[in-house]
Amino acid sequence: MSDLSDLYQEVILDHNKRPRNFHELAGASHHALGHNPLCGDRMTVYLRMDGDTLADVSFVGSGCAISKASASMMTEGVKGRSRPQAERLFSLFHDLVTGAPGAEEHLDELGKLRIFAGVREFPVRVKCASLAWHTLRAAMQHQGKVSTE
Ligand code: ZN
């Protein structure tokens, strides 16, 4: 587990310092605002849907390193995927960070997102890590806003 913890630190720091897809999205077809009052994380996730495909995904906002890194990695993880694939990743990711039984069986599918397994040891951070995903889902469902409370 300590190897994974080191990787976790490294990846979070990297994505926090240089978040990927960190900009407003011109021509976005969907967007939503996410807020985690517990920590103060706020972000807007933008989507450009092409049929059922998440053709482009981006985000802007401010928050803690975990929320930002998670949003950054989420955009990389779902870009180019279909909506059902994105929903499935969210579900696997949520199981992973909350430590749901069986979550470890899907690490391959989660790819790089697996490093967030470390979050389960810090329950207050689970909402930080999952905020981007809740916001993505709200955007896909055309809900303008989501709060983790
Ligand atoms: Zn946070």
mmCIF file of C-alpha atoms and ligand atoms in Angstrom:
data_model
loop_
_atom_site.group_PDB
_atom_site.id
_atom_site.type_symbol
_atom_site.label_atom_id
_atom_site.label_comp_id
_atom_site.label_asym_id
_atom_site.label_seq_id
_atom_site.Cartn_x
_atom_site.Cartn_y
_atom_site.Cartn_z
ATOM 1 C CA MET A 1 0.000 0.000 0.000
ATOM 2 C CA SER A 2 2.870 2.412 0.614
ATOM 3 C CA ASP A 3 3.837 2.339 -3.082
ATOM 4 C CA LEU A 4 0.306 3.311 -3.956
ATOM 5 C CA SER A 5 0.376 6.070 -1.329
ATOM 6 C CA ASP A 6 3.543 7.531 -2.828
ATOM 7 C CA LEU A 7 2.037 7.366 -6.288
ATOM 8 C CA TYR A 8 -1.125 8.952 -4.933
ATOM 9 C CA GLN A 9 0.792 11.901 -3.508
ATOM 10 C CA GLU A 10 2.797 12.333 -6.666
ATOM 11 C CA VAL A 11 -0.144 12.182 -9.058
ATOM 12 C CA ILE A 12 -2.340 14.467 -6.942
ATOM 13 C CA LEU A 13 0.427 17.053 -6.694
ATOM 14 C CA ASP A 14 1.098 16.895 -10.413
ATOM 15 C CA HIS A 15 -2.563 17.292 -11.417
ATOM 16 C CA ASN A 16 -3.078 20.013 -8.836
ATOM 17 C CA LYS A 17 -0.149 21.982 -10.169
ATOM 18 C CA ARG A 18 -0.936 21.391 -13.839
ATOM 19 C CA PRO A 19 -4.620 20.489 -14.127
ATOM 20 C CA ARG A 20 -5.545 19.000 -17.497
ATOM 21 C CA ASN A 21 -8.478 20.358 -19.512
ATOM 22 C CA PHE A 22 -8.648 23.315 -17.123
ATOM 23 C CA HIS A 23 -10.527 25.927 -19.122
ATOM 24 C CA GLU A 24 -14.006 26.939 -20.155
ATOM 25 C CA LEU A 25 -15.227 24.999 -23.141
ATOM 26 C CA ALA A 26 -16.260 26.962 -26.206
ATOM 27 C CA GLY A 27 -19.284 25.332 -27.782
ATOM 28 C CA ALA A 28 -20.145 23.293 -24.688
ATOM 29 C CA SER A 29 -23.537 21.619 -24.974
ATOM 30 C CA HIS A 30 -23.812 20.890 -21.249
ATOM 31 C CA HIS A 31 -22.405 22.326 -18.051
ATOM 32 C CA ALA A 32 -23.074 22.231 -14.329
ATOM 33 C CA LEU A 33 -21.777 23.889 -11.193
ATOM 34 C CA GLY A 34 -20.662 21.672 -8.327
ATOM 35 C CA HIS A 35 -20.172 22.758 -4.744
ATOM 36 C CA ASN A 36 -18.788 20.894 -1.759
ATOM 37 C CA PRO A 37 -19.660 23.118 1.232
ATOM 38 C CA LEU A 38 -17.766 20.857 3.615
ATOM 39 C CA CYS A 39 -14.437 21.850 2.075
ATOM 40 C CA GLY A 40 -15.334 24.881 -0.042
ATOM 41 C CA ASP A 41 -14.568 23.225 -3.383
ATOM 42 C CA ARG A 42 -16.397 24.798 -6.320
ATOM 43 C CA MET A 43 -16.157 23.833 -9.942
ATOM 44 C CA THR A 44 -17.947 24.041 -13.247
ATOM 45 C CA VAL A 45 -17.739 21.044 -15.549
ATOM 46 C CA TYR A 46 -18.283 21.602 -19.269
ATOM 47 C CA LEU A 47 -19.209 18.976 -21.802
ATOM 48 C CA ARG A 48 -19.581 18.841 -25.518
ATOM 49 C CA MET A 49 -21.737 15.870 -26.334
ATOM 50 C CA ASP A 50 -21.628 14.424 -29.832
ATOM 51 C CA GLY A 51 -24.610 12.108 -29.903
ATOM 52 C CA ASP A 52 -23.952 9.796 -26.981
ATOM 53 C CA THR A 53 -20.218 10.522 -26.852
ATOM 54 C CA LEU A 54 -18.464 12.909 -24.482
ATOM 55 C CA ALA A 55 -16.516 14.500 -27.318
ATOM 56 C CA ASP A 56 -14.881 17.085 -25.076
ATOM 57 C CA VAL A 57 -14.804 17.691 -21.326
ATOM 58 C CA SER A 58 -13.263 20.496 -19.308
ATOM 59 C CA PHE A 59 -13.560 22.189 -15.947
ATOM 60 C CA VAL A 60 -12.757 25.402 -14.098
ATOM 61 C CA GLY A 61 -12.963 26.216 -10.432
ATOM 62 C CA SER A 62 -11.118 26.347 -7.184
ATOM 63 C CA GLY A 63 -10.753 23.969 -4.329
ATOM 64 C CA CYS A 64 -8.405 21.657 -2.535
ATOM 65 C CA ALA A 65 -5.739 19.616 -4.269
ATOM 66 C CA ILE A 66 -7.811 16.444 -4.199
ATOM 67 C CA SER A 67 -10.888 17.998 -5.794
ATOM 68 C CA LYS A 68 -8.807 19.628 -8.494
ATOM 69 C CA ALA A 69 -6.692 16.573 -9.232
ATOM 70 C CA SER A 70 -9.778 14.390 -9.304
ATOM 71 C CA ALA A 71 -11.506 16.721 -11.775
ATOM 72 C CA SER A 72 -8.397 16.852 -13.917
ATOM 73 C CA MET A 73 -8.093 13.062 -14.040
ATOM 74 C CA MET A 74 -11.812 12.648 -14.585
ATOM 75 C CA THR A 75 -11.714 14.799 -17.710
ATOM 76 C CA GLU A 76 -8.915 12.624 -19.053
ATOM 77 C CA GLY A 77 -10.735 9.463 -18.074
ATOM 78 C CA VAL A 78 -14.107 10.193 -19.673
ATOM 79 C CA LYS A 79 -13.167 12.160 -22.766
ATOM 80 C CA GLY A 80 -14.156 10.226 -25.871
ATOM 81 C CA ARG A 81 -16.263 7.743 -23.926
ATOM 82 C CA SER A 82 -19.977 7.134 -24.257
ATOM 83 C CA ARG A 83 -22.366 8.378 -21.630
ATOM 84 C CA PRO A 84 -23.053 4.860 -20.246
ATOM 85 C CA GLN A 85 -19.284 4.258 -20.015
ATOM 86 C CA ALA A 86 -18.872 7.536 -18.114
ATOM 87 C CA GLU A 87 -21.715 6.581 -15.754
ATOM 88 C CA ARG A 88 -20.064 3.221 -15.146
ATOM 89 C CA LEU A 89 -16.700 4.799 -14.387
ATOM 90 C CA PHE A 90 -18.401 7.115 -11.907
ATOM 91 C CA SER A 91 -20.009 4.157 -10.200
ATOM 92 C CA LEU A 92 -16.704 2.228 -10.028
ATOM 93 C CA PHE A 93 -14.882 5.336 -8.829
ATOM 94 C CA HIS A 94 -17.485 5.986 -6.157
ATOM 95 C CA ASP A 95 -17.235 2.381 -4.941
ATOM 96 C CA LEU A 96 -13.461 2.713 -4.839
ATOM 97 C CA VAL A 97 -13.311 5.925 -2.788
ATOM 98 C CA THR A 98 -16.031 4.813 -0.386
ATOM 99 C CA GLY A 99 -14.435 1.383 0.022
ATOM 100 C CA ALA A 100 -17.504 -0.528 -1.178
ATOM 101 C CA PRO A 101 -17.134 -4.327 -1.195
ATOM 102 C CA GLY A 102 -15.812 -5.641 -4.494
ATOM 103 C CA ALA A 103 -14.394 -2.282 -5.602
ATOM 104 C CA GLU A 104 -10.919 -3.779 -5.907
ATOM 105 C CA GLU A 105 -12.089 -6.134 -8.645
ATOM 106 C CA HIS A 106 -12.387 -3.276 -11.113
ATOM 107 C CA LEU A 107 -8.997 -1.622 -10.762
ATOM 108 C CA ASP A 108 -8.047 -2.401 -14.369
ATOM 109 C CA GLU A 109 -11.136 -0.674 -15.649
ATOM 110 C CA LEU A 110 -10.388 2.363 -13.507
ATOM 111 C CA GLY A 111 -6.878 2.706 -14.911
ATOM 112 C CA LYS A 112 -5.062 5.686 -13.429
ATOM 113 C CA LEU A 113 -8.112 6.616 -11.375
ATOM 114 C CA ARG A 114 -7.277 3.705 -9.087
ATOM 115 C CA ILE A 115 -4.835 5.871 -7.168
ATOM 116 C CA PHE A 116 -7.837 7.489 -5.473
ATOM 117 C CA ALA A 117 -8.221 4.320 -3.423
ATOM 118 C CA GLY A 118 -6.067 6.205 -0.901
ATOM 119 C CA VAL A 119 -8.919 8.640 -0.264
ATOM 120 C CA ARG A 120 -10.973 6.078 1.626
ATOM 121 C CA GLU A 121 -8.616 6.473 4.565
ATOM 122 C CA PHE A 122 -9.723 10.104 4.832
ATOM 123 C CA PRO A 123 -13.524 10.096 4.880
ATOM 124 C CA VAL A 124 -13.875 13.886 4.726
ATOM 125 C CA ARG A 125 -11.964 13.807 1.441
ATOM 126 C CA VAL A 126 -14.384 11.437 -0.271
ATOM 127 C CA LYS A 127 -16.640 14.347 -1.174
ATOM 128 C CA CYS A 128 -13.678 16.276 -2.526
ATOM 129 C CA ALA A 129 -12.691 13.362 -4.751
ATOM 130 C CA SER A 130 -16.208 12.681 -6.000
ATOM 131 C CA LEU A 131 -17.349 16.294 -6.539
ATOM 132 C CA ALA A 132 -16.187 16.412 -10.165
ATOM 133 C CA TRP A 133 -18.057 13.191 -10.901
ATOM 134 C CA HIS A 134 -21.295 14.394 -9.321
ATOM 135 C CA THR A 135 -20.930 17.601 -11.315
ATOM 136 C CA LEU A 136 -20.295 15.679 -14.527
ATOM 137 C CA ARG A 137 -23.432 13.659 -13.976
ATOM 138 C CA ALA A 138 -25.469 16.791 -13.254
ATOM 139 C CA ALA A 139 -24.156 18.280 -16.502
ATOM 140 C CA MET A 140 -25.078 15.163 -18.485
ATOM 141 C CA GLN A 141 -28.560 15.300 -16.965
ATOM 142 C CA HIS A 142 -28.909 19.030 -17.652
ATOM 143 C CA GLN A 143 -29.158 19.875 -13.981
ATOM 144 C CA GLY A 144 -27.486 23.220 -13.545
ATOM 145 C CA LYS A 145 -26.158 22.708 -10.037
ATOM 146 C CA VAL A 146 -25.175 20.011 -7.604
ATOM 147 C CA SER A 147 -24.096 20.130 -3.991
ATOM 148 C CA THR A 148 -22.539 17.267 -2.072
ATOM 149 C CA GLU A 149 -24.618 18.174 0.986
HETATM 150 ZN ZN ZN B 1 -11.898 19.559 -0.984
#
